[in-house]
Short mmCIF file of C-alpha atoms in Angstrom, two decimals:
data_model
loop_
_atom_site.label_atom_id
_atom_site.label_comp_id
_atom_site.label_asym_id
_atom_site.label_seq_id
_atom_site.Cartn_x
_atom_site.Cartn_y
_atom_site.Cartn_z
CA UNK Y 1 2.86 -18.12 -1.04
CA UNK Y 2 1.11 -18.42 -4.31
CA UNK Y 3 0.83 -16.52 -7.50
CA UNK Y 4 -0.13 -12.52 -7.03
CA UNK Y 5 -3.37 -12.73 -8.84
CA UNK Y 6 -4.72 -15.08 -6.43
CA UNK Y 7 -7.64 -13.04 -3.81
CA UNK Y 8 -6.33 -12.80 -0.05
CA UNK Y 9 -8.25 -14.07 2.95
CA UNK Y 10 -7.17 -12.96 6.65
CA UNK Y 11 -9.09 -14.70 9.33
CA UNK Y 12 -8.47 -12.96 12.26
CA UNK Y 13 -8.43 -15.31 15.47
CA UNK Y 14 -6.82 -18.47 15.83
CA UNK Y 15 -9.16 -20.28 18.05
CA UNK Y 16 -11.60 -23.12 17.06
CA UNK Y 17 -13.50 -20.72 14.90
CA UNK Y 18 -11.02 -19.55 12.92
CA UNK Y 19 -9.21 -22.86 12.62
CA UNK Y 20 -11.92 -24.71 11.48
CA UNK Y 21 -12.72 -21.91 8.72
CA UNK Y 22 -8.74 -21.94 8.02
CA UNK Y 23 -9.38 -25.74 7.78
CA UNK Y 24 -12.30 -25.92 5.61
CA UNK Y 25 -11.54 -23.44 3.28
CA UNK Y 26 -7.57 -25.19 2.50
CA UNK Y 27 -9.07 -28.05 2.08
CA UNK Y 28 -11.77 -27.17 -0.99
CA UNK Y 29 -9.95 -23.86 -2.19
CA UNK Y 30 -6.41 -24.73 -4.12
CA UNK Y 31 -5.77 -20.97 -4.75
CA UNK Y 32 -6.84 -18.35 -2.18
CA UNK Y 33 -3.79 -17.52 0.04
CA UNK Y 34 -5.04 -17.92 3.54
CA UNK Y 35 -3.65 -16.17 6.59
CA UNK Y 36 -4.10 -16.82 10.19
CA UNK Y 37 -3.39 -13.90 12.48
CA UNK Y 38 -3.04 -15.38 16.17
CA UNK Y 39 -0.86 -14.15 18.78
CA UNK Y 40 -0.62 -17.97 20.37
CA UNK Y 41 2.16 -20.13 19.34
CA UNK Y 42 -0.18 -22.69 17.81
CA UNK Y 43 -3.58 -22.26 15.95
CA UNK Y 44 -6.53 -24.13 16.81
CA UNK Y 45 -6.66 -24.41 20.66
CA UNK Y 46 -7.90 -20.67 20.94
CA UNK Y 47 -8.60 -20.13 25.08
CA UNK Y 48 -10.65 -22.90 25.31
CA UNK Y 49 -8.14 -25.69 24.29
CA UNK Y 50 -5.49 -24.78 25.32
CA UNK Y 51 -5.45 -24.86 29.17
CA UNK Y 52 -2.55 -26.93 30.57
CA UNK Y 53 -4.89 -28.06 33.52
CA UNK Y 54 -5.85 -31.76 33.58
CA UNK Y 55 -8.56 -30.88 35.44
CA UNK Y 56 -9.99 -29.04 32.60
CA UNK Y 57 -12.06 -31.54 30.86
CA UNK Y 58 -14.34 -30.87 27.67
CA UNK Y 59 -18.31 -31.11 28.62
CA UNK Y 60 -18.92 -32.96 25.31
CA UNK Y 61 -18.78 -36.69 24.73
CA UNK Y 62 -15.71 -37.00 22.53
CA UNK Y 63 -18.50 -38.71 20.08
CA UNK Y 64 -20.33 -35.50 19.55
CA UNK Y 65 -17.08 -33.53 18.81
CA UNK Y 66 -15.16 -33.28 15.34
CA UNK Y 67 -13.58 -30.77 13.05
CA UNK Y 68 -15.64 -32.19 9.86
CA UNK Y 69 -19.54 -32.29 10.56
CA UNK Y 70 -20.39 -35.15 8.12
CA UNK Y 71 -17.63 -37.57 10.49
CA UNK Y 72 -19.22 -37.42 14.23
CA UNK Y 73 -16.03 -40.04 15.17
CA UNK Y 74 -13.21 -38.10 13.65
CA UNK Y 75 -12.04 -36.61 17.15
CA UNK Y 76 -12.61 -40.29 18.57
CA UNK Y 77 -10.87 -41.74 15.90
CA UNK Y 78 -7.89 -39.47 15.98
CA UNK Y 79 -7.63 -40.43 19.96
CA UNK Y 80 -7.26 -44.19 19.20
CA UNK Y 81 -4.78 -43.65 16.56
CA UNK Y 82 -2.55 -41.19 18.69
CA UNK Y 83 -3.37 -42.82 21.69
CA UNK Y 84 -4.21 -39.44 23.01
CA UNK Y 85 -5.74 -40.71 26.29
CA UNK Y 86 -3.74 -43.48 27.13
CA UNK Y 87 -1.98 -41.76 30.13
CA UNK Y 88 -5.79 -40.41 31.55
CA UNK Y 89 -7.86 -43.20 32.36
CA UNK Y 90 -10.16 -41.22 33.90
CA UNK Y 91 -10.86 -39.53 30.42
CA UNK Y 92 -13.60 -42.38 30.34
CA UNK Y 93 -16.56 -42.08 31.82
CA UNK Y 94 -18.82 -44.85 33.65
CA UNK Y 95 -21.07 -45.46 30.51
CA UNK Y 96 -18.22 -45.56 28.59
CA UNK Y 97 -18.15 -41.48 27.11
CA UNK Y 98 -14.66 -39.94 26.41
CA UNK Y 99 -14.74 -36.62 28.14
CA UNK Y 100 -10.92 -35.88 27.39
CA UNK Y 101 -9.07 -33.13 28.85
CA UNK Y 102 -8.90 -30.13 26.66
CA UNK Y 103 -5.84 -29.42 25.61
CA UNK Y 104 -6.23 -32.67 23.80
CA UNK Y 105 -9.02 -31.28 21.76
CA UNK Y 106 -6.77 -28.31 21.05
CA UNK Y 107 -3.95 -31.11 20.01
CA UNK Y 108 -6.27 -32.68 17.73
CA UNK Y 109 -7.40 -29.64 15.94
CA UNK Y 110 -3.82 -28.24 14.99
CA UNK Y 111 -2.79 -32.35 14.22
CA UNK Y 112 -5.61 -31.61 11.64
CA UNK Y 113 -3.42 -28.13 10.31
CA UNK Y 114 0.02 -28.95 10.57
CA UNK Y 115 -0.15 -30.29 7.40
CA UNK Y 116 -1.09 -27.41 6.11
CA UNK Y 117 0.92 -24.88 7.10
CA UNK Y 118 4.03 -26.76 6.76
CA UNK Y 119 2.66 -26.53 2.97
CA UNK Y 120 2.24 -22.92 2.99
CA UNK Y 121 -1.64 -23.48 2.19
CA UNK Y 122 -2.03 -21.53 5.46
CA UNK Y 123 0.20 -18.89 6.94
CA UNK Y 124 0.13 -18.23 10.70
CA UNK Y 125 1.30 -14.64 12.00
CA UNK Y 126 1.50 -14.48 15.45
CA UNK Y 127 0.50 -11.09 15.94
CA UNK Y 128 -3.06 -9.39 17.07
CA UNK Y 129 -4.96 -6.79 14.83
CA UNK Y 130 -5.43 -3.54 16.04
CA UNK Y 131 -7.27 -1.50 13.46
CA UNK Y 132 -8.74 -2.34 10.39
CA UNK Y 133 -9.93 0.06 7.69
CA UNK Y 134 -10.93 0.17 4.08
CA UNK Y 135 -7.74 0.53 1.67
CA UNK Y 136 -9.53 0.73 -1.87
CA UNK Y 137 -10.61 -2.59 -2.81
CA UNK Y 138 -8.69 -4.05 -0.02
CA UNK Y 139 -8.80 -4.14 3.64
CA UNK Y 140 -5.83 -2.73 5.49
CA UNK Y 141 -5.23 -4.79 9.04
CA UNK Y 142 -2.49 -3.06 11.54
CA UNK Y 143 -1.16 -4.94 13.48
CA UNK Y 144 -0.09 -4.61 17.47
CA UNK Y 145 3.98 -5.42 16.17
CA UNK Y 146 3.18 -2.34 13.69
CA UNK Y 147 2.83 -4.71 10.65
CA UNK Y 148 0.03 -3.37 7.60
CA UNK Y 149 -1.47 -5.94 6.02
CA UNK Y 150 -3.97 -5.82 3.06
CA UNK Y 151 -7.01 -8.79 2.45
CA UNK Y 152 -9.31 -9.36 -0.14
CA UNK Y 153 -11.40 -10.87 2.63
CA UNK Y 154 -11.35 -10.62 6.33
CA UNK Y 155 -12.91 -12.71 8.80
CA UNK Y 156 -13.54 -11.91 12.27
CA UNK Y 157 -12.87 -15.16 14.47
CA UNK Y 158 -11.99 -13.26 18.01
CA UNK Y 159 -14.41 -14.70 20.15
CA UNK Y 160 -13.98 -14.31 23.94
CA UNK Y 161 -13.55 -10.95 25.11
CA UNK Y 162 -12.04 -10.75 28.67
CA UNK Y 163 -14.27 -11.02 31.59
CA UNK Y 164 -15.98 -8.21 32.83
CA UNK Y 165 -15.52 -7.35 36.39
CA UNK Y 166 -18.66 -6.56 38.44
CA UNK Y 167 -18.72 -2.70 38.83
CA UNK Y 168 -18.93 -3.40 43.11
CA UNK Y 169 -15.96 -5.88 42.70
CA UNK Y 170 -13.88 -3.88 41.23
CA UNK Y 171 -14.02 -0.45 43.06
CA UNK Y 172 -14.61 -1.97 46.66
CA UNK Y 173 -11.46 -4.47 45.61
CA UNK Y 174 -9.37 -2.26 42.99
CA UNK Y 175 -5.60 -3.59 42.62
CA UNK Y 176 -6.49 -5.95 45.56
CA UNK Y 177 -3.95 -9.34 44.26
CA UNK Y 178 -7.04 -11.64 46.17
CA UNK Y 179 -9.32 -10.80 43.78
CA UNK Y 180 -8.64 -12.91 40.69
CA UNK Y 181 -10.61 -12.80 37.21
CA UNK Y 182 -10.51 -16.48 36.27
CA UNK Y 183 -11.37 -17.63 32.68
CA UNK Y 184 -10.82 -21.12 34.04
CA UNK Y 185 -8.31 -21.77 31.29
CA UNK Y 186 -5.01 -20.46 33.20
CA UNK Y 187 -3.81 -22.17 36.32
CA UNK Y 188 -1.42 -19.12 37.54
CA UNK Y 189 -4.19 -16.92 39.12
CA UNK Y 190 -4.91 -19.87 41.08
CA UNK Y 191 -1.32 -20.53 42.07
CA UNK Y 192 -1.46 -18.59 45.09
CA UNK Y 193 -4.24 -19.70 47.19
CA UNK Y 194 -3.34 -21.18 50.16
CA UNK Y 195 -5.03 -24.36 50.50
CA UNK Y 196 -7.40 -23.92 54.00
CA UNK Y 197 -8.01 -20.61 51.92
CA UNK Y 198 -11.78 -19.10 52.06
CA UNK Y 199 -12.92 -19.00 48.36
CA UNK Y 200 -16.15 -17.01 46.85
CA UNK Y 201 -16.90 -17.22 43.31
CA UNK Y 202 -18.93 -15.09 41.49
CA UNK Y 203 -20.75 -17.48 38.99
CA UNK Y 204 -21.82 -20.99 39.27
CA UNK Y 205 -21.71 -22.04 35.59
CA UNK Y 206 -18.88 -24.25 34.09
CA UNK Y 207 -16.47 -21.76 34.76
CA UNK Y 208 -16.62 -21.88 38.29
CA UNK Y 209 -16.96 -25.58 38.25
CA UNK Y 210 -13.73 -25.80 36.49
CA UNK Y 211 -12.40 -23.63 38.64
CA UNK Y 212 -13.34 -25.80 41.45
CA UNK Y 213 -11.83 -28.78 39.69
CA UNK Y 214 -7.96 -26.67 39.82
CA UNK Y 215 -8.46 -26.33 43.29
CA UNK Y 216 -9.13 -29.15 44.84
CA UNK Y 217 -6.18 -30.63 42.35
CA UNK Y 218 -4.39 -28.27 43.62
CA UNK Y 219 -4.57 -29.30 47.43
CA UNK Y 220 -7.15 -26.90 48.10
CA UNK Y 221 -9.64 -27.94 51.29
CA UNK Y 222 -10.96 -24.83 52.29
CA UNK Y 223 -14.56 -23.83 51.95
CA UNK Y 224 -15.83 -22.71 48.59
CA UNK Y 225 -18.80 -20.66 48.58
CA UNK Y 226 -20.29 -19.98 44.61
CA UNK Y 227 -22.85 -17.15 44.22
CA UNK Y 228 -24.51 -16.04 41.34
CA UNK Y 229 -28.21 -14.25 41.17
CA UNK Y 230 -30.15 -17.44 40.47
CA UNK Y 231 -27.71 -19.52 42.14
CA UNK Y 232 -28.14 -22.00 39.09
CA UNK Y 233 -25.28 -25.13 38.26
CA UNK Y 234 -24.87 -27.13 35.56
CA UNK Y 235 -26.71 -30.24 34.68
CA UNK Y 236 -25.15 -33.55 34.62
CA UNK Y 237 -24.97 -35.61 31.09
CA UNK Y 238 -27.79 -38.11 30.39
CA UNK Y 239 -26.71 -41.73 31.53
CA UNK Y 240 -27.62 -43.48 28.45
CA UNK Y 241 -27.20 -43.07 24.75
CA UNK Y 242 -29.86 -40.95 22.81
CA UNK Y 243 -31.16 -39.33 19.93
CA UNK Y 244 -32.44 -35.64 20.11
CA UNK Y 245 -36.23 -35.46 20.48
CA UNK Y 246 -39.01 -33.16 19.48
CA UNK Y 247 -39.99 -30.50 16.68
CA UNK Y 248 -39.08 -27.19 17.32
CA UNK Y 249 -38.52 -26.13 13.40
CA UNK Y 250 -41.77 -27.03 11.67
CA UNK Y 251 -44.22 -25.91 14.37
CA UNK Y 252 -42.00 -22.74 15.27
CA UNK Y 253 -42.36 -21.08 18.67
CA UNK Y 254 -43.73 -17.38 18.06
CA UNK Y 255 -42.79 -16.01 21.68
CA UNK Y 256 -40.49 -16.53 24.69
CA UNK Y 257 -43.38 -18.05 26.56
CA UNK Y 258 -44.34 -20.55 23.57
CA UNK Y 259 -41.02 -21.88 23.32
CA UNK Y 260 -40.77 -22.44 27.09
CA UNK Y 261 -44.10 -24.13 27.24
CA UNK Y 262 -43.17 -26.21 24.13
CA UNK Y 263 -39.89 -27.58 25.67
CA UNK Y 264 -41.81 -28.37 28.64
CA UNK Y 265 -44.28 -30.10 27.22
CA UNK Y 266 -42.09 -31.94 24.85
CA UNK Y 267 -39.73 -33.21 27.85
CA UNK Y 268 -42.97 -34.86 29.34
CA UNK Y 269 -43.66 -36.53 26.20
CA UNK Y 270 -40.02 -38.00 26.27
CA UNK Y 271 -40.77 -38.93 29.66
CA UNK Y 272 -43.77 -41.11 28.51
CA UNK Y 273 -40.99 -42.72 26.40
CA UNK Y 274 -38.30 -43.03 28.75
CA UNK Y 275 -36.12 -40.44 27.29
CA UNK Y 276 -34.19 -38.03 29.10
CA UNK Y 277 -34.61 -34.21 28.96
CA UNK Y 278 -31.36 -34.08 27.66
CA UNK Y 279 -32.59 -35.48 24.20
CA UNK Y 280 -35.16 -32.01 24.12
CA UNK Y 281 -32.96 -29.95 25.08
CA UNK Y 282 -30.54 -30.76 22.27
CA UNK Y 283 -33.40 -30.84 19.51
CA UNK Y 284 -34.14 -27.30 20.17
CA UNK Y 285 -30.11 -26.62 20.12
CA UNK Y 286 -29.87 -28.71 16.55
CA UNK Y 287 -33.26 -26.39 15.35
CA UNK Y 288 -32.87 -23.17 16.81
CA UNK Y 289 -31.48 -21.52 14.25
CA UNK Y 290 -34.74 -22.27 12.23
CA UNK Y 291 -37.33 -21.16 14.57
CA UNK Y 292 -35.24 -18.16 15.80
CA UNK Y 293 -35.34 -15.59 13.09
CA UNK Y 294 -38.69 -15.89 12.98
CA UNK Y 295 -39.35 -14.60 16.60
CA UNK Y 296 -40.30 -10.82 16.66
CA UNK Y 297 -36.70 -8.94 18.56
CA UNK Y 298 -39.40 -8.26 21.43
CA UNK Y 299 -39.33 -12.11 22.18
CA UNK Y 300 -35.72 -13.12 20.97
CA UNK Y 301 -34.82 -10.02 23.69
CA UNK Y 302 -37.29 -11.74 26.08
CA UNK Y 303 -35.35 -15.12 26.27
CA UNK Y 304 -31.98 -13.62 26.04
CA UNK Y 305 -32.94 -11.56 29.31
CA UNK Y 306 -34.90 -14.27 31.18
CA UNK Y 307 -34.15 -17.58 29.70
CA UNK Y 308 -31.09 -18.00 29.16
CA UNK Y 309 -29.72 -18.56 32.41
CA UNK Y 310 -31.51 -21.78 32.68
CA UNK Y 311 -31.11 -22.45 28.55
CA UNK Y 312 -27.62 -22.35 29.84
CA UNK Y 313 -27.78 -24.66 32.43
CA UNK Y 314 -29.50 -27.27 30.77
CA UNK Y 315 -27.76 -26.72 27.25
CA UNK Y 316 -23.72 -26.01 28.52
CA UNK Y 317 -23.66 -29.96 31.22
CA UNK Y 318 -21.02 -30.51 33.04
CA UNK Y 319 -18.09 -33.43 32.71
CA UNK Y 320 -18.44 -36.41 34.82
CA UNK Y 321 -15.09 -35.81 36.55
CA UNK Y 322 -16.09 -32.31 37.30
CA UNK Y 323 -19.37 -33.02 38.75
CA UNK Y 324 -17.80 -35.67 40.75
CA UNK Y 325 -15.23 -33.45 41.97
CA UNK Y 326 -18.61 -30.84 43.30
CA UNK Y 327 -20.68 -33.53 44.57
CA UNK Y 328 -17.84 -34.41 46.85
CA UNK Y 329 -16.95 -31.05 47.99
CA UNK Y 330 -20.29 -30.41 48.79
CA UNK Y 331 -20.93 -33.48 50.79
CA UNK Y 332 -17.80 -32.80 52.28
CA UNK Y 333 -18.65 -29.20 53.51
CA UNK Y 334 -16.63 -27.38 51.65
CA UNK Y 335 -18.63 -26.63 48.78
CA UNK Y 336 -22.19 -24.42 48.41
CA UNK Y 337 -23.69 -21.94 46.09
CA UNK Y 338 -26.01 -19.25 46.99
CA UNK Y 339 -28.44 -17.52 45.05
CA UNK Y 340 -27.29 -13.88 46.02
CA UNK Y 341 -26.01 -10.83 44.87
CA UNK Y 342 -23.05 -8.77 46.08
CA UNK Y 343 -23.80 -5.04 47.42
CA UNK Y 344 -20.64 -4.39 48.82
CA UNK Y 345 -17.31 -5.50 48.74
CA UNK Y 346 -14.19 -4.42 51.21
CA UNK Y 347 -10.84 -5.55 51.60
CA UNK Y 348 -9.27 -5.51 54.93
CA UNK Y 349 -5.72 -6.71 55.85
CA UNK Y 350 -6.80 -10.46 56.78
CA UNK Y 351 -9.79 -10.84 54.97
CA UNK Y 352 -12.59 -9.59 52.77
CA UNK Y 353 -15.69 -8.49 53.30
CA UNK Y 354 -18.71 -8.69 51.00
CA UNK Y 355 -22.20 -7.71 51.91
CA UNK Y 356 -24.68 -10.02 50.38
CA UNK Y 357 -27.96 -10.14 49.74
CA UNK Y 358 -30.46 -13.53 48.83
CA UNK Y 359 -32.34 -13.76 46.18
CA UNK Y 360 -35.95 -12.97 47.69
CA UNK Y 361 -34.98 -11.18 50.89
CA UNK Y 362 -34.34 -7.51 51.62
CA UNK Y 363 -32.35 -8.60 54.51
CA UNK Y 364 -28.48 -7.98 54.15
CA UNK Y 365 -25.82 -10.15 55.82
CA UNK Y 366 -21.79 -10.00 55.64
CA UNK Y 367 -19.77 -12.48 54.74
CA UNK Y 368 -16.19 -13.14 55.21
CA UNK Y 369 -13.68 -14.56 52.71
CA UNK Y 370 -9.50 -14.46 51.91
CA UNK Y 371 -10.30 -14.84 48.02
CA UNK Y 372 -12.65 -13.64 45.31
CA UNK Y 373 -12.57 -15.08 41.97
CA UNK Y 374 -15.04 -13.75 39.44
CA UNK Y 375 -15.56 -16.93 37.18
CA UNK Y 376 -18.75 -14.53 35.27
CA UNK Y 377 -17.49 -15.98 31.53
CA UNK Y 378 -16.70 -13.63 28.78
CA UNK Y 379 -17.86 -9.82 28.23
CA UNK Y 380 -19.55 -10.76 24.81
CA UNK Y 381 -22.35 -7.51 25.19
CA UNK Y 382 -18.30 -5.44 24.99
CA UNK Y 383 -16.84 -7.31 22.49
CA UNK Y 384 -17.33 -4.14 19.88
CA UNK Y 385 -16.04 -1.62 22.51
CA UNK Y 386 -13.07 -3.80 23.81
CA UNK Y 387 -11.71 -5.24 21.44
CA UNK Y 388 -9.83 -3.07 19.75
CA UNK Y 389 -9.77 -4.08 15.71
CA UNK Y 390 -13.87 -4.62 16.31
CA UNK Y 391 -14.04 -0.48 17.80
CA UNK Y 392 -12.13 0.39 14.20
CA UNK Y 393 -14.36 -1.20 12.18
CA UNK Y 394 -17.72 -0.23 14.42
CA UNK Y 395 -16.66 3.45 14.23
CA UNK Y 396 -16.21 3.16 10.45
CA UNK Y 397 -19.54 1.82 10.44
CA UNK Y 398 -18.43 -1.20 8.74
CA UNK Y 399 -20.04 -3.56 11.68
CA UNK Y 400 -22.78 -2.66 14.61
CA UNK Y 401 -23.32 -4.45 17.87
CA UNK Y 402 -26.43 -6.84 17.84
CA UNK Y 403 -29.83 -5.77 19.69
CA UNK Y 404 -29.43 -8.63 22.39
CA UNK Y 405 -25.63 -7.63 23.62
CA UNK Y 406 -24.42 -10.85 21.92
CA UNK Y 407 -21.96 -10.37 19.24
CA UNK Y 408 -22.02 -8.52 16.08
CA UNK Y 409 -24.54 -7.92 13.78
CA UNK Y 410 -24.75 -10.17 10.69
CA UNK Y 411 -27.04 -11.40 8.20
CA UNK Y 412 -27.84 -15.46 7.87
CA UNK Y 413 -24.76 -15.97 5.42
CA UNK Y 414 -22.37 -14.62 8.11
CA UNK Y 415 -22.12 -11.49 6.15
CA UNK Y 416 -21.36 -8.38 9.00
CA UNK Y 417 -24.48 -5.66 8.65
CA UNK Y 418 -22.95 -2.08 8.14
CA UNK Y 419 -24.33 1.07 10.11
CA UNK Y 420 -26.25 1.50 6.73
CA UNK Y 421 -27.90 -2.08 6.87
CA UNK Y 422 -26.14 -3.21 4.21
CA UNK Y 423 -24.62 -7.05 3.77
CA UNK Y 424 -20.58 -6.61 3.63
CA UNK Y 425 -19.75 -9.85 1.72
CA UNK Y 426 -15.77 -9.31 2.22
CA UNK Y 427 -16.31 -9.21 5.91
CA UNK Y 428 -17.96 -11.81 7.80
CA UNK Y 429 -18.28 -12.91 11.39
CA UNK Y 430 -17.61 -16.31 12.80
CA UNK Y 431 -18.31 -18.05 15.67
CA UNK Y 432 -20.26 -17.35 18.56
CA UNK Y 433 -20.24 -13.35 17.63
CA UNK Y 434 -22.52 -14.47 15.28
CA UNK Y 435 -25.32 -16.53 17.57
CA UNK Y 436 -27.94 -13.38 17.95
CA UNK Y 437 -28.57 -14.13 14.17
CA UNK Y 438 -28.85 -17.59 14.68
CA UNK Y 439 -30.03 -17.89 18.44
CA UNK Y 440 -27.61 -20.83 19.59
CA UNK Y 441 -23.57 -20.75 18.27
CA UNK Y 442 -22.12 -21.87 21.63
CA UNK Y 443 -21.50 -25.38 21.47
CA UNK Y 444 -18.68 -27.06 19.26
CA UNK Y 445 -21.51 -29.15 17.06
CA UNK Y 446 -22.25 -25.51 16.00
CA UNK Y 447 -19.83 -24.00 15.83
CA UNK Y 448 -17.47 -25.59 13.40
CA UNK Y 449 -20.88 -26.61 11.23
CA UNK Y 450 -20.93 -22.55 10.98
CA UNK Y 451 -17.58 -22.77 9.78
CA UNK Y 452 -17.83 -24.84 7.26
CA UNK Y 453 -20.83 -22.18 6.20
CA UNK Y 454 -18.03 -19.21 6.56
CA UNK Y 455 -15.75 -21.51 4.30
CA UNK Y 456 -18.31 -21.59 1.73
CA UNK Y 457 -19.27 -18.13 2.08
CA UNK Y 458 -15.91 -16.81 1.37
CA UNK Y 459 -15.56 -19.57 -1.50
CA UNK Y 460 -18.31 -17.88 -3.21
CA UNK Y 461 -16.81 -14.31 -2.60
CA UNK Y 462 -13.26 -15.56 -3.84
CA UNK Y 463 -15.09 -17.04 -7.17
CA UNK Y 464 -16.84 -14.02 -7.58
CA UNK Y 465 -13.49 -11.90 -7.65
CA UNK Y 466 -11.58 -14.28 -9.75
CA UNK Y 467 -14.01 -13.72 -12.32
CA UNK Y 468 -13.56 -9.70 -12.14
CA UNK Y 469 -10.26 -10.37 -12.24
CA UNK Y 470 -9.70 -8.67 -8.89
CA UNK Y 471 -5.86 -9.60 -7.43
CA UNK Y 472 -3.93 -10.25 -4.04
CA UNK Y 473 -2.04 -6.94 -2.91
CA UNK Y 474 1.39 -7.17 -3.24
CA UNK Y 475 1.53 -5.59 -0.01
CA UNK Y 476 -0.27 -8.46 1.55
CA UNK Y 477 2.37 -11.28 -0.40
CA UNK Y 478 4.93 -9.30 1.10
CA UNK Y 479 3.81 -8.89 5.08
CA UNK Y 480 4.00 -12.84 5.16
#
């Protein structure tokens, strides 16, 4: 527990975010008293890792993932050690790439906190936050058990807010069990397809390819149909090892338009050098967050609404074993996407009906289905107006939505941006909520090197207040 005069920080979220700031921050400050609030049984798997579905694969080399971003091979280490893969061999890719299942990565993580929280370094509540206000100094967290909690420091960590079901989807097919909203990390929505079942999916990004993956483990051999506007899938992995290529930070992009003709012309130049695109692609990932604050809104909004559907084809590849999994489906017949939209949707006794149109014709034509699983990822433009603990402090004025529907406002030391415009440094945002400051906070790399940032963030804020002298609340020593 610690003595009473040391500051308070409650991370809120249990995921990878908040983990790795838990992590970081136990590990290079002896005295704060750190508390996890997290509704899951464990910390550190978050939705992400912890799906019980083998199919569910991480679509990063285990190389390029790890909890400390100065040791690229701690997650691979940690697998030979615990011999985390030995009953998977297909965990290993033809070039030799671990792309483990993902409830190992969520294994590894809380291996990595175990120690501790059996210490008391870090306290884990399961319970979600509900409101949180401004108590004096302090903040004051309630709880969804009914618990009050006070914080020096509070760190939002909630990252994935539910899907959000297409408006047409969810009148035409309102309490309708055969439509299912899929985050692809739960196998029990899935449970009840039959397996000659008609499938549509809404989305064709990892999500739906995932969901793919449970299916066909599951037995299923019906057709599959996977519609989104663009009709766009994920790229494969690069076949051999690279380096990221390019400069992106020194000879910043000023619009949308620049950037896209600067990636394009720096993929051909790794072409002259037999380098995949994938090696670009990752550059401008690695730089982004230089050249991005330094695009006018105008453009920043300009990529958000027109890039990034292919940024996120290119940028979020797909597993080996999952693209395996769609190449054979599709050569099999029982796999397609579409680039269409949905107009209509019906559900009849034996089927449903959705009225479609293609991208590029005014012509409408019906198609028939049993199943409709909306794989559309999370509602992160809602985050601030469903979540409830984010509404609190956004009509409080404490935090504001970003401009681009991404996350949350904040400046470039994570601090959350008040109604007013001011910096909060006692309330900061991490992970992905965070990425319209710094244009790419997606991928694991990034995320947990922005956490180690949010670490030393809040070690600066808890030196600050140790020097005014500014103690825990006693209320707070005595909610854990």
């Amino acid at each position: 527990m610690g003595n009473n005069s040391y500051p308070s920080v409650a991370i809120i979220g249990g995921g990878l975010s908040g983990a790795a700031v838990a992590f970081h921050l136990a590990r290079r400050h002896a005295s704060a008293t750190l508390t996890v609030l997290e509704p899951r049984a464990t910390i550190g798997a978050g939705l992400a890792y912890s799906t019980p579905d083998p199919a569910h694969r991480i679509n990063v080399p285990a190389a390029k993932m790890s909890l400390i971003p100065a040791e690229d091979r701690h997650f691979v280490d940690w697998i030979s050690r615990t011999h985390a893969i030995a009953d998977d061999p297909e965990a290993v890719s033809s070039n030799g790439e671990v792309y483990a299942r993902r409830i190992v990565f969520g294994r590894y993580v809380f291996d990595h906190l175990k120690p501790w929280i059996a210490s008391g370094r870090i306290a884990h509540v399961r319970d979600s936050v509900r409101a949180i206000a401004r108590a004096g100094s302090h903040w004051s967290l309630q709880t969804a058990s009914g618990r009050t909690l006070l914080a020096d420091i509070v760190v939002i960590a909630t990252t994935h807010p539910a899907p959000e079901v297409p408006p047409i989807l969810a009148d035409g097919l309102k309490d309708d069990p055969r439509l299912i909203i899929s985050d692809a990390m739960t196998v029990s929505p899935l449970s009840g397809i039959e397996p000659e079942a008609r499938v549509t999916i809404i989305g064709t990004g990892l999500t739906m390819a995932d969901t793919v993956a449970s299916l066909d483990r599951r037995g299923h051999r019906g057709t599959i149909t996977a519609i989104s506007r663009r009709g766009l899938l994920s790229r494969p992995h690069a076949t051999v090892p690279y380096q990221p290529f390019g400069q992106f930070d020194q000879s910043a992009p000023y619009s949308a338009l620049d950037l896209l003709r600067k990636i394009r012309t720096t993929i051909r130049e790794a072409d002259a050098l037999d380098l995949q695109w994938q090696a670009v692609i990752d550059q401008v990932r690695a730089q982004a967050s230089a050249f991005w604050p330094k695009l006018p809104e105008t453009e920043r909004r300009k990529i958000v609404q027109h890039l990034r559907p292919y940024w996120d084809v290119h940028r979020f590849r797909i597993a080996p074993q999952v693209q395996r999994v769609i190449a054979r489906r599709r050569s099999e017949g029982t796999f397609t996407s579409r680039a269409a939209s949905v107009t209509a949707a019906e559900a009849n006794a034996d089927h449903i009906l959705l009225q479609l149109r293609t991208r590029g014709k005014r012509a409408l034509e019906e198609h028939r289905t049993d199943y409709v699983i909306v794989t559309t990822g999370p509602a992160h433009s809602r985050a601030v107006e469903v979540e409830p603990h984010l509404n609190s402090l956004a009509s409080a004025g404490w935090i504001r939505a970003d401009g681009l529907g991404l996350g949350i406002f904040c400046d470039r030391q994570g601090r959350a941006i008040s109604r007013e415009g001011q910096a909060v440094s006692s309330l900061l945002i991490a992970g992905p909520l965070a990425r319209a400051t710094f244009g790419e906070l997606m991928g694991l790399p990034q995320v947990t090197s922005y956490a180690q940032e949010i670490a030393n963030q809040v070690i600066q804020e808890l030196d600050r207040m140790r020097m005014v002298g500014q103690p825990m609340p006693e209320q707070f020593a005595k909610a854990r």
